[in-house]
PDB file of C-alpha atoms in Angstrom:
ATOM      1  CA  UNK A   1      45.543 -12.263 112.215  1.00  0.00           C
ATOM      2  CA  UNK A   2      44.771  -8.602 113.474  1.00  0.00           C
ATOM      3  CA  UNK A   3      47.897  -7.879 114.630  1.00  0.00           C
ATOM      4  CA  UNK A   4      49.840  -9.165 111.592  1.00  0.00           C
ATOM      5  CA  UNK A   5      46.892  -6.653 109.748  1.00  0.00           C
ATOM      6  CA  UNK A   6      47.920  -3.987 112.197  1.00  0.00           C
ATOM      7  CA  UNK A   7      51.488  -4.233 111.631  1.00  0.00           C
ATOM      8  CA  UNK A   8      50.811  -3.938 107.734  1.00  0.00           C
ATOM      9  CA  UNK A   9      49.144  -0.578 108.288  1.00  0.00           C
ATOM     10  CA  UNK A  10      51.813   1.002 110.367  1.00  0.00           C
ATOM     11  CA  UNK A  11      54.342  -0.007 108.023  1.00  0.00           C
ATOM     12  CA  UNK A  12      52.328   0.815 104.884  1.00  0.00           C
ATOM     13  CA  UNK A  13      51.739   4.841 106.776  1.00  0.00           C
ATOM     14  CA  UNK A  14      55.023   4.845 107.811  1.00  0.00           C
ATOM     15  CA  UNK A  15      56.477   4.138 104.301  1.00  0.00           C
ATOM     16  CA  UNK A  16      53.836   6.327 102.417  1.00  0.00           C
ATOM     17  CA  UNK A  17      53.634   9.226 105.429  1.00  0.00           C
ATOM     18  CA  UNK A  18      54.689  12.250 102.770  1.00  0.00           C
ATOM     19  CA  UNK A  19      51.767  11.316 100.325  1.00  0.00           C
ATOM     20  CA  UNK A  20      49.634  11.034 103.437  1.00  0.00           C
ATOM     21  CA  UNK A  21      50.901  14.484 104.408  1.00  0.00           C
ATOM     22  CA  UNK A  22      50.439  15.582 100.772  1.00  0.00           C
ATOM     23  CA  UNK A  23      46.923  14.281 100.168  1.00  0.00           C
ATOM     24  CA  UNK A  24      45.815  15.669 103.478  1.00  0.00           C
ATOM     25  CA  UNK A  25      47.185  19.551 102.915  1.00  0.00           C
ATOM     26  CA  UNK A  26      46.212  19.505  99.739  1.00  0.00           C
ATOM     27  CA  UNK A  27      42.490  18.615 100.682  1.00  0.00           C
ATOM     28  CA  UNK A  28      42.625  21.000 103.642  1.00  0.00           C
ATOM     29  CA  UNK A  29      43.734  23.993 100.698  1.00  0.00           C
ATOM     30  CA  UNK A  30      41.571  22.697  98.509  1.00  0.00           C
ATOM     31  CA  UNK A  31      38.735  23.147 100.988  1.00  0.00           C
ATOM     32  CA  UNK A  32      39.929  26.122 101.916  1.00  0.00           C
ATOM     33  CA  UNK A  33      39.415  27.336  98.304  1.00  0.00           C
ATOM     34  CA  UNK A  34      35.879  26.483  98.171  1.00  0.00           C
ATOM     35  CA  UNK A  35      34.190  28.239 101.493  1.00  0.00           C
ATOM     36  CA  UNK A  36      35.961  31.207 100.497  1.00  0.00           C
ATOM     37  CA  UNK A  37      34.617  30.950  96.959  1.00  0.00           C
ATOM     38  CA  UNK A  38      31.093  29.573  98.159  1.00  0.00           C
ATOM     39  CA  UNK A  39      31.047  32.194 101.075  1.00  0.00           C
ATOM     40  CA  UNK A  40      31.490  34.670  98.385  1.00  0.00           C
ATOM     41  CA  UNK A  41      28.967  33.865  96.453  1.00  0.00           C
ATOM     42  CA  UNK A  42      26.439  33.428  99.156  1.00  0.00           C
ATOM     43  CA  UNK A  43      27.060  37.183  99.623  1.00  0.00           C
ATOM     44  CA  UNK A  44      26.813  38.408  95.892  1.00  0.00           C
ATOM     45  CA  UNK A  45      23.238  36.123  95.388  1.00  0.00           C
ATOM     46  CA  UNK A  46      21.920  37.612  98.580  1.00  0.00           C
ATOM     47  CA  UNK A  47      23.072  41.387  97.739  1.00  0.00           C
ATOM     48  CA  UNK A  48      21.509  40.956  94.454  1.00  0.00           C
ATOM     49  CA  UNK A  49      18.423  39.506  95.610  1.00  0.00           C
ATOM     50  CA  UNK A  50      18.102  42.471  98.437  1.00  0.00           C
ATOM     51  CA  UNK A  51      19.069  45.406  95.700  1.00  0.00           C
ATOM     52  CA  UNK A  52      15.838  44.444  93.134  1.00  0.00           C
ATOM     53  CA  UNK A  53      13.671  44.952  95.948  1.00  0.00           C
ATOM     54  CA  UNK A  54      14.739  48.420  96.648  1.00  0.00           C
ATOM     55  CA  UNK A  55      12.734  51.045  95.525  1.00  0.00           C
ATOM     56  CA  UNK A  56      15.834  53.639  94.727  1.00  0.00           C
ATOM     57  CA  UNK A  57      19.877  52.862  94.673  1.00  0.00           C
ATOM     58  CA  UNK A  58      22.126  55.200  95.897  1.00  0.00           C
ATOM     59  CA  UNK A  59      22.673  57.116  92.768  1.00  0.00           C
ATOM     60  CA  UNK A  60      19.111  57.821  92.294  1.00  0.00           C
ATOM     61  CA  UNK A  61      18.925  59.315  96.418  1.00  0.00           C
ATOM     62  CA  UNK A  62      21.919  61.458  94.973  1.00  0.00           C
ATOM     63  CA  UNK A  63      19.974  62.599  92.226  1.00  0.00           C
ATOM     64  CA  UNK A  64      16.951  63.142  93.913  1.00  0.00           C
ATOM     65  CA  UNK A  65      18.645  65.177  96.511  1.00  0.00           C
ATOM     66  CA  UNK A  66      20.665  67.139  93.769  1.00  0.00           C
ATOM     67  CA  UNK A  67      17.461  68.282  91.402  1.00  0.00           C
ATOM     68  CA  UNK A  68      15.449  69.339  94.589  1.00  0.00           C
ATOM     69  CA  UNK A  69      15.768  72.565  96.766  1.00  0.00           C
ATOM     70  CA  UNK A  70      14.261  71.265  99.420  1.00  0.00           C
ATOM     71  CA  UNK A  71      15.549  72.281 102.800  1.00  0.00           C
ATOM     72  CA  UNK A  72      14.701  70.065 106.206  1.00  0.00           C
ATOM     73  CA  UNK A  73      12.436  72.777 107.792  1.00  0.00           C
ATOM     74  CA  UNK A  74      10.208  73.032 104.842  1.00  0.00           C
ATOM     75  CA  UNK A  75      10.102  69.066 105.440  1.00  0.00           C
ATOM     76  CA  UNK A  76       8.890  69.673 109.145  1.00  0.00           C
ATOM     77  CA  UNK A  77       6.828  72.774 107.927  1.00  0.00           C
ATOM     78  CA  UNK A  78       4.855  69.952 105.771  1.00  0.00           C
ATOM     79  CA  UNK A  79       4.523  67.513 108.861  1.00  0.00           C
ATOM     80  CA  UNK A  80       2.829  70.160 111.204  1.00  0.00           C
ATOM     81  CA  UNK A  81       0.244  71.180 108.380  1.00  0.00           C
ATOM     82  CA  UNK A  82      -0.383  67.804 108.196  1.00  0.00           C
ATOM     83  CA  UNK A  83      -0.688  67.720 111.913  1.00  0.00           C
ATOM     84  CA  UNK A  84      -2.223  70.426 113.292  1.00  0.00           C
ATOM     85  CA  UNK A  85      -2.717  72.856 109.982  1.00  0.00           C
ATOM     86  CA  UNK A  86      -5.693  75.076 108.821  1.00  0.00           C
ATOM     87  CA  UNK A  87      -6.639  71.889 106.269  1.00  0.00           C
ATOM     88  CA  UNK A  88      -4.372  68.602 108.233  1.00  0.00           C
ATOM     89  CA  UNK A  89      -5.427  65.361 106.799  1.00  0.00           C
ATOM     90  CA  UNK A  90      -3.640  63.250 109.622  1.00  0.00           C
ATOM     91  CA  UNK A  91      -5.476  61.056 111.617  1.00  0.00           C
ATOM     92  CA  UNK A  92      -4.199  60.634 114.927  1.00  0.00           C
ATOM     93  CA  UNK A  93      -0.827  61.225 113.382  1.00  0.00           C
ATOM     94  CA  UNK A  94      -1.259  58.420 110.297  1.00  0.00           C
ATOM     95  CA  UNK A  95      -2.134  59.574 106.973  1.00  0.00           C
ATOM     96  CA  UNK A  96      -2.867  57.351 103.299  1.00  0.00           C
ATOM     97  CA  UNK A  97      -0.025  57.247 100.976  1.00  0.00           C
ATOM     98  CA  UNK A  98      -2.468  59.086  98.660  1.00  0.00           C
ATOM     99  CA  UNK A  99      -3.300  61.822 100.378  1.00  0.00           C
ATOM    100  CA  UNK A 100       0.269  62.344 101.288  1.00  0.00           C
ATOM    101  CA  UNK A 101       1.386  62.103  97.874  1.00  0.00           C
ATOM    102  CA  UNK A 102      -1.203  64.548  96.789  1.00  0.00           C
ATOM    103  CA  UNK A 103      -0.540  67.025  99.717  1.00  0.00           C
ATOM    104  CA  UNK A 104       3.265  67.027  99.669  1.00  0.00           C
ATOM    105  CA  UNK A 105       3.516  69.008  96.399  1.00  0.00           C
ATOM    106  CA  UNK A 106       0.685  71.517  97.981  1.00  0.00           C
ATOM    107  CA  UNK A 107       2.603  71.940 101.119  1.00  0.00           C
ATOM    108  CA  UNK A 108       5.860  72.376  99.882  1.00  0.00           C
ATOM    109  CA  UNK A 109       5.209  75.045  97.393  1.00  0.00           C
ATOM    110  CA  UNK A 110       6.838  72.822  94.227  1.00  0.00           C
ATOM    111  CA  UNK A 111       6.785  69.925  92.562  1.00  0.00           C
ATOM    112  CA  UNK A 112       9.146  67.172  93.470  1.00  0.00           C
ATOM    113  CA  UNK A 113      11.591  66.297  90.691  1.00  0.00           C
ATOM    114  CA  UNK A 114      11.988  62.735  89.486  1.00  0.00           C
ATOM    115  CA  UNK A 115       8.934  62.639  91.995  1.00  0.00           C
ATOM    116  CA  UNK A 116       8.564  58.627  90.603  1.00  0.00           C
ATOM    117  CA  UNK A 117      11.359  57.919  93.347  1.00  0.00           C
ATOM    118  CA  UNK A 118      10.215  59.303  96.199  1.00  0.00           C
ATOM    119  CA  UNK A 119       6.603  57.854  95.194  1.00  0.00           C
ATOM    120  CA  UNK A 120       8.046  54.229  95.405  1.00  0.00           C
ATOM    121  CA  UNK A 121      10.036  55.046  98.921  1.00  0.00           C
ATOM    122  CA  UNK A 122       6.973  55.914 100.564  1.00  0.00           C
ATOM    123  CA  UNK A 123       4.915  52.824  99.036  1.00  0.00           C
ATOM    124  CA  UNK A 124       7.635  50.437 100.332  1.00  0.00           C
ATOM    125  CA  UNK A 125       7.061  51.960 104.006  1.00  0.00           C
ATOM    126  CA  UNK A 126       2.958  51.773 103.405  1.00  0.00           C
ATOM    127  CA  UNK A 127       3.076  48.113 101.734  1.00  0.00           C
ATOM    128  CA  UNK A 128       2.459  49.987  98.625  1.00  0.00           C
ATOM    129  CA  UNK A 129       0.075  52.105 100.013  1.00  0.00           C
ATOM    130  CA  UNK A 130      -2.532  49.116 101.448  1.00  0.00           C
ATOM    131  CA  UNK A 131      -0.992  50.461 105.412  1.00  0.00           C
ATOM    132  CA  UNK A 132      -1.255  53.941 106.607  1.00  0.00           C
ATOM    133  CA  UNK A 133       1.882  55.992 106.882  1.00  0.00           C
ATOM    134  CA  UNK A 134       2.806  57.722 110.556  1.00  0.00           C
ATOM    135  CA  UNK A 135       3.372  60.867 109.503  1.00  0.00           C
ATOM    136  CA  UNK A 136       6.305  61.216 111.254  1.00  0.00           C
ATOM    137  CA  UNK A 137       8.471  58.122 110.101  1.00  0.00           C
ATOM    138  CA  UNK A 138       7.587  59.499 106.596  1.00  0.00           C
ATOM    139  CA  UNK A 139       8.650  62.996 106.917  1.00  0.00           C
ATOM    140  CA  UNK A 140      11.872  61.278 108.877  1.00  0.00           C
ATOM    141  CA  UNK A 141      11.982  59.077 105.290  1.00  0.00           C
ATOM    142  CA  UNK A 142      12.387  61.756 103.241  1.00  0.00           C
ATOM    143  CA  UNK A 143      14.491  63.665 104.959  1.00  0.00           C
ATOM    144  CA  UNK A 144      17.533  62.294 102.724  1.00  0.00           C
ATOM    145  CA  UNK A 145      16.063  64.261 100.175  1.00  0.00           C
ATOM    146  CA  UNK A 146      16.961  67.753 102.138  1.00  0.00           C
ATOM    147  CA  UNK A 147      20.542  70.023 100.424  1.00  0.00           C
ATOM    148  CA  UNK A 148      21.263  70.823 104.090  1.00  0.00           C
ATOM    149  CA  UNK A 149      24.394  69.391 105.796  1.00  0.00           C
ATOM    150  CA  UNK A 150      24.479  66.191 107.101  1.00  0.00           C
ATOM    151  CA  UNK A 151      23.692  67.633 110.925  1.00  0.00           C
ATOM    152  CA  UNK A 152      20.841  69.129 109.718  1.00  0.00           C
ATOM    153  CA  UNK A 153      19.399  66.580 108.204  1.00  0.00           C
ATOM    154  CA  UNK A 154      19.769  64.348 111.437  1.00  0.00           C
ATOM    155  CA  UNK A 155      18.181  66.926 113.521  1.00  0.00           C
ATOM    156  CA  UNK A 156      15.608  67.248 111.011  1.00  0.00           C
ATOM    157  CA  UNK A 157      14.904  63.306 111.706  1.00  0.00           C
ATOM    158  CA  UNK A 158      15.232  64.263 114.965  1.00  0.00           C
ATOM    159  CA  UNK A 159      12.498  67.367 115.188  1.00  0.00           C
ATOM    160  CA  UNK A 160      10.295  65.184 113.249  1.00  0.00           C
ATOM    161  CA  UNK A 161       9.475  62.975 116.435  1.00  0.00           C
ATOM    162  CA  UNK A 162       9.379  65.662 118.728  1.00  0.00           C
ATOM    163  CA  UNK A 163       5.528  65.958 118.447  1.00  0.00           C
ATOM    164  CA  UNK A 164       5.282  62.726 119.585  1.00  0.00           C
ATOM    165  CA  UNK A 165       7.962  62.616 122.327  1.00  0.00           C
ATOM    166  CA  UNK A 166       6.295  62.065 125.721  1.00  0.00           C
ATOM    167  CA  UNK A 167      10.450  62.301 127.326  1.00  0.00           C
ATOM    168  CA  UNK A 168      13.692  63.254 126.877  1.00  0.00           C
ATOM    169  CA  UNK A 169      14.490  61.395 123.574  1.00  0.00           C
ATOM    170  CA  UNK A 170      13.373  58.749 120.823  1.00  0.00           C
ATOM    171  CA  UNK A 171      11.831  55.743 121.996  1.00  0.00           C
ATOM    172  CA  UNK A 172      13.242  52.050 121.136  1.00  0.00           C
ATOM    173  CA  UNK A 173      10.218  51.366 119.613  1.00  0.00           C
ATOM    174  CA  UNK A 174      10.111  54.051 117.299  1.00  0.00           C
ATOM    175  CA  UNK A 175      13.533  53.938 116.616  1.00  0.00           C
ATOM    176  CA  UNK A 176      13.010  50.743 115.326  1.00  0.00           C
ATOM    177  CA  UNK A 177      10.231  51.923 113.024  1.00  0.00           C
ATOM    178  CA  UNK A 178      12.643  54.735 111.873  1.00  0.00           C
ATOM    179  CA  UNK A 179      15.517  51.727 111.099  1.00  0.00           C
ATOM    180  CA  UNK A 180      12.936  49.242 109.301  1.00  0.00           C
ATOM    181  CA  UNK A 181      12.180  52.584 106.824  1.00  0.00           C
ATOM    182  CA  UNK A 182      15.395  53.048 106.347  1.00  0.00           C
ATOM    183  CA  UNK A 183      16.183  49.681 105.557  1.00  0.00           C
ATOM    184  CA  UNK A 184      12.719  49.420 103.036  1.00  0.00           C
ATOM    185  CA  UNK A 185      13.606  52.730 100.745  1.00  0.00           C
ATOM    186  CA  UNK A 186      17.269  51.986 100.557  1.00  0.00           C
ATOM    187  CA  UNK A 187      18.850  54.755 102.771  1.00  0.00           C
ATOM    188  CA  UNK A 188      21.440  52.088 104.205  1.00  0.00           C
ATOM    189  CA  UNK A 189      24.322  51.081 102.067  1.00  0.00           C
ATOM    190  CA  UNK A 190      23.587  47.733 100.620  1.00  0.00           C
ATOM    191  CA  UNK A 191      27.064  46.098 101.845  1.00  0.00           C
ATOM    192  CA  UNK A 192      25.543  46.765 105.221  1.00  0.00           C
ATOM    193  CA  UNK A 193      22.554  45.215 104.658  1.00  0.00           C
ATOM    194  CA  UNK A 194      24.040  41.344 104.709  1.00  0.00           C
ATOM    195  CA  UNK A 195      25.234  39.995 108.205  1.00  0.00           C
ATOM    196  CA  UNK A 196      27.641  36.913 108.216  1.00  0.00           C
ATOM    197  CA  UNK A 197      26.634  33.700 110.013  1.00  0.00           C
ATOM    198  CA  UNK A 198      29.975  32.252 111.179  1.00  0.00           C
ATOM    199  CA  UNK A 199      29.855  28.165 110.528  1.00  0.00           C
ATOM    200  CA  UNK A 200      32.379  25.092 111.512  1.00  0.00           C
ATOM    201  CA  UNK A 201      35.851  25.895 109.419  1.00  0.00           C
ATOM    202  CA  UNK A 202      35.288  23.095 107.335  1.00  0.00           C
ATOM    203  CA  UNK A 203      32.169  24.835 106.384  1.00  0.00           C
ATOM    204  CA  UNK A 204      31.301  27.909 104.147  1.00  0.00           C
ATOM    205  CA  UNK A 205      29.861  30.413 106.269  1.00  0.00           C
ATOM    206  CA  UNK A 206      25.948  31.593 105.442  1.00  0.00           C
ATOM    207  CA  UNK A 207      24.469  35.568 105.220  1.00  0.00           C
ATOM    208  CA  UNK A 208      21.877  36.526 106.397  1.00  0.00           C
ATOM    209  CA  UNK A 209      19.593  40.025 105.706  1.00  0.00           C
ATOM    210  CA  UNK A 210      19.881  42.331 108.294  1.00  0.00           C
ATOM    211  CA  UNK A 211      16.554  43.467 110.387  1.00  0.00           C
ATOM    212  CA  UNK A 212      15.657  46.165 112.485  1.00  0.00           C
ATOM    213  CA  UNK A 213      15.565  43.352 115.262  1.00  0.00           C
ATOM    214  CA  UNK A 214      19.194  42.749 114.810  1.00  0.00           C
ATOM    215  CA  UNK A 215      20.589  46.246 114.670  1.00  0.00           C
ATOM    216  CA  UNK A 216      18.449  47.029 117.851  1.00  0.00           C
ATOM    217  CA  UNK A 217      20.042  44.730 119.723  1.00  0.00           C
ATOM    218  CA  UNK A 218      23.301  45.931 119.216  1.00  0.00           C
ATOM    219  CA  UNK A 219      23.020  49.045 120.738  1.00  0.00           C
ATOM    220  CA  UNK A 220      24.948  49.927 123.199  1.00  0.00           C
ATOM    221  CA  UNK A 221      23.209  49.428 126.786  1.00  0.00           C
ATOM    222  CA  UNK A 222      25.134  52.661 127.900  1.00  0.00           C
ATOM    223  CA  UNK A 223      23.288  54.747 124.964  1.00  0.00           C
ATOM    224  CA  UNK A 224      19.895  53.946 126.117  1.00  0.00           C
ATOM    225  CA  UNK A 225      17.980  55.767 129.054  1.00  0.00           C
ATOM    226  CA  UNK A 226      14.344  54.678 130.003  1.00  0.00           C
ATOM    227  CA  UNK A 227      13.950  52.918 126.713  1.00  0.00           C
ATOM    228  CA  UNK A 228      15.256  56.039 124.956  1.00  0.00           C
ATOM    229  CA  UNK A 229      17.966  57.341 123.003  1.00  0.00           C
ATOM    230  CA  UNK A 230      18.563  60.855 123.608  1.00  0.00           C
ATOM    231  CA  UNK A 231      19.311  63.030 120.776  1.00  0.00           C
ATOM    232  CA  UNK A 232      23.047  62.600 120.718  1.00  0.00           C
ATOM    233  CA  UNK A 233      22.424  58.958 121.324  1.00  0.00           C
ATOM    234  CA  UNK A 234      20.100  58.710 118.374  1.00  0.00           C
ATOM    235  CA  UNK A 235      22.474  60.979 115.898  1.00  0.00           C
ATOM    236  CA  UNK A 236      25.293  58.815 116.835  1.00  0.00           C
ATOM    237  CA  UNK A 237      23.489  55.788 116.663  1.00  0.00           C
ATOM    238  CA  UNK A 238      22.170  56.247 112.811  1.00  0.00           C
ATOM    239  CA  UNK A 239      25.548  57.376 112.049  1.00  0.00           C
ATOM    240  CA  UNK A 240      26.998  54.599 113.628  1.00  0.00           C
ATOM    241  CA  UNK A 241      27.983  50.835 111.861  1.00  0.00           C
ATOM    242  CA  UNK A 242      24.863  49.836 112.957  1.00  0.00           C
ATOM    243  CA  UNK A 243      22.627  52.051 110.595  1.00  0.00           C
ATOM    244  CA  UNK A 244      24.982  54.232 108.518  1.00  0.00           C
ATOM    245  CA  UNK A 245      22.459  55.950 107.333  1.00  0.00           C
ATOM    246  CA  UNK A 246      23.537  57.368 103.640  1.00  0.00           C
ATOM    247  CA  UNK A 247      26.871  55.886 104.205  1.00  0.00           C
ATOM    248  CA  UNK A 248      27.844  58.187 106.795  1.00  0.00           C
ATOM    249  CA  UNK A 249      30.097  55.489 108.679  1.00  0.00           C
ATOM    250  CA  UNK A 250      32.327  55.133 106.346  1.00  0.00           C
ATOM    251  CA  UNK A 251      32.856  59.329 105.956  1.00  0.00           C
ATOM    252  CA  UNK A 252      33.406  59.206 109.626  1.00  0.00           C
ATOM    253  CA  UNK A 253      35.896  56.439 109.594  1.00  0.00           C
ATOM    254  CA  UNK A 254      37.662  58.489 106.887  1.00  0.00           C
ATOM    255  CA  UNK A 255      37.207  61.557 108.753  1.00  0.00           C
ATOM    256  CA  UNK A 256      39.090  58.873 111.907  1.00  0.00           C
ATOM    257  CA  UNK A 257      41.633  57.765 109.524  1.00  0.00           C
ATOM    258  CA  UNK A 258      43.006  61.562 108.313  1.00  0.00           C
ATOM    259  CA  UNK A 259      43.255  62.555 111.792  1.00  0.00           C
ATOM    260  CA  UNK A 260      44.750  59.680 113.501  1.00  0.00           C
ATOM    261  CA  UNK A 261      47.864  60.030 110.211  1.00  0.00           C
ATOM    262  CA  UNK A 262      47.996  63.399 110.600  1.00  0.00           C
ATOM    263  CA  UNK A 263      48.695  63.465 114.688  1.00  0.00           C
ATOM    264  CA  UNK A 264      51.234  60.414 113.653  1.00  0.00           C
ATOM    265  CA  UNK A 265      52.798  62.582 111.474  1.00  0.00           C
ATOM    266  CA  UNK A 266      53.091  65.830 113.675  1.00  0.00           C
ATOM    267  CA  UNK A 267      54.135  62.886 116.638  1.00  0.00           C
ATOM    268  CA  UNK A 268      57.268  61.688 114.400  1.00  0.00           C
ATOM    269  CA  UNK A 269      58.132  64.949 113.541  1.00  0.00           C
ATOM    270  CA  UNK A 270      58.730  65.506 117.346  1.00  0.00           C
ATOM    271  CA  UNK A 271      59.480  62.135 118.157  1.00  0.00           C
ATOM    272  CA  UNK A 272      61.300  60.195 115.077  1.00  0.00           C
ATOM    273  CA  UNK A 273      61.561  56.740 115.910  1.00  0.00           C
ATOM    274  CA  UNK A 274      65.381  55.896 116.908  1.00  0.00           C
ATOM    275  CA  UNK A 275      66.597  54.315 113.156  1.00  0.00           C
ATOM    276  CA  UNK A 276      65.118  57.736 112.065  1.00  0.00           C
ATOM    277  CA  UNK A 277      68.054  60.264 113.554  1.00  0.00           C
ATOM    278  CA  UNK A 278      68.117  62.173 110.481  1.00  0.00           C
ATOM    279  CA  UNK A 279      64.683  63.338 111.435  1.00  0.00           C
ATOM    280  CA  UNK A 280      65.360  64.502 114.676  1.00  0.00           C
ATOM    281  CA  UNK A 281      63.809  67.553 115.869  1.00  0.00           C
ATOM    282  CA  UNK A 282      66.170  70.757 114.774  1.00  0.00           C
ATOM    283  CA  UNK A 283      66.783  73.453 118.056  1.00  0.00           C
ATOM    284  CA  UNK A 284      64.672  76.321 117.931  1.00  0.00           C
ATOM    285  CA  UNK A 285      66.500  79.289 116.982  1.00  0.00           C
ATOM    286  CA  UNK A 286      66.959  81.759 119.235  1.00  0.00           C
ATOM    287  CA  UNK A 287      64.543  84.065 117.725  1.00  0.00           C
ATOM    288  CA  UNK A 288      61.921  81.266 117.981  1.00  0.00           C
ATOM    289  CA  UNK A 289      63.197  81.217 121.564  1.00  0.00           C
ATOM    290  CA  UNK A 290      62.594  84.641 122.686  1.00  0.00           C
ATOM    291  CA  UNK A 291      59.806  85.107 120.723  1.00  0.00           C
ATOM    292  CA  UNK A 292      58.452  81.869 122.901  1.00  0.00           C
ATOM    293  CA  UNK A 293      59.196  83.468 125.810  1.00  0.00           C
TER     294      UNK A 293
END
């Protein structure tokens, strides 16, 4: 009785094997279809969800940045007065989101156009203002808000730990603190700020927020000395994939990109591949020559 079943079966696949074939690449493509398109939209609903709890997009750091002359030194200028100054109101370094609010203004000499923004950067780092702010993760928070170049602006994060520096360089900790503010008042591009969780093909793959936790343990073991990163390290680091902190990554990689076709360009133009022999380099004249020589 089974085998007679058995032999049905075999014949009945090997009459019908092309619909078998057929049904079964047309559900793999089918299912294909759907992770990609579920994937997808696992990314868009998490994006969204992360960009209404920013306090600023990136248009409004441009704008900030754009309607204030504010240079980085008059940012560290405010963090020592509130530090060490005739009338500091830090307390062993921490100061109320208040108070800060209320000083910066004083300190700086101005008013802070569109001042609302900056307001609601420094109350996502503070847990709307129920935490006390380190003063120098704050001044390192607003430092986006500086018209110097982009160098100067990272040494301006930089300078604004140095009071607190016990070593050569930033420690883990603290640059952890520094990536978590970052993260909070939106100074890391939002496409960054999702992190794929691979699943089983047959699967649509998940996202996940990124955390401080994550980027920090990405860092390269070779950039970190005694639980520091030295300034280079940390420059490089916040500039890096990791943080790209106010899309800086992708300049550099554009900045990577013109160079590397450039040199390919000058190397053909010396080198033409062999199809190319119209190309090939012309002798130098014989002024060229002597003048060479």
């Amino acid at each position: 009785m089974l085998g007679r079943l058995g032999k049905r079966a075999a014949d009945h696949a090997s009459n019908n094997w092309g619909w078998y074939l057929l049904c079964g690449g047309g559900g793999s493509f089918g299912n294909y279809i759907y992770c990609n398109f579920a994937t997808s939209k696992r990314r868009t609903t998490l994006l969204g969800a992360v960009e209404k709890r920013l306090p600023v997009n990136s248009d409004e750091l441009l704008e900030l940045r754009s309607v204030n002359e504010i240079h980085a030194a008059a940012l560290l200028d405010v963090e020592r007065a509130l530090i060490a100054g005739r009338r500091k109101i830090a307390v062993d370094g921490e100061v109320a989101l208040g108070e800060l609010l209320e000083a910066l203004p004083r300190l700086l000499g101005r008013e802070i156009a569109e001042g609302y923004g900056v307001e609601r950067m420094l109350a996502a780092i503070s847990d709307n203002g129920r935490a006390r702010l380190r003063v120098a993760e704050a001044i390192a928070s607003l430092m986006f808000i500086s018209i110097d170049s982009v160098g100067e602006r990272l040494g301006g994060i930089y300078s604004a730990y140095s009071h607190e520096l016990q070593g050569e360089g930033v420690p883990l900790a603290q640059a952890r603190k520094l990536v978590e503010a970052l993260l909070a008042t939106g100074q890391v591009p939002l496409e960054k700020r999702v992190v794929e969780v691979k699943r089983p093909f047959y699967l649509p793959n998940e996202w996940e927020e990124l955390t401080a936790d994550a980027v920090m343990a990405r860092i390269p073991p070779e950039d970190v000395q005694d639980d520091a990163l030295s300034e280079s390290a940390f420059k490089r680091f916040l500039c890096s994939d990791l943080v790209c902190i106010w899309g800086e990554c992708y300049r550099i990689a554009e900045e990577a990109e013109r160079k590397k076709a450039i040199e390919l360009e000058a190397d053909r133009k010396v080198n033409p591949p062999w199809w190319a022999f119209w190309r090939s380099a012309q002798p130098a004249s014989a002024e060229a020559a002597a003048a060479a020589e």
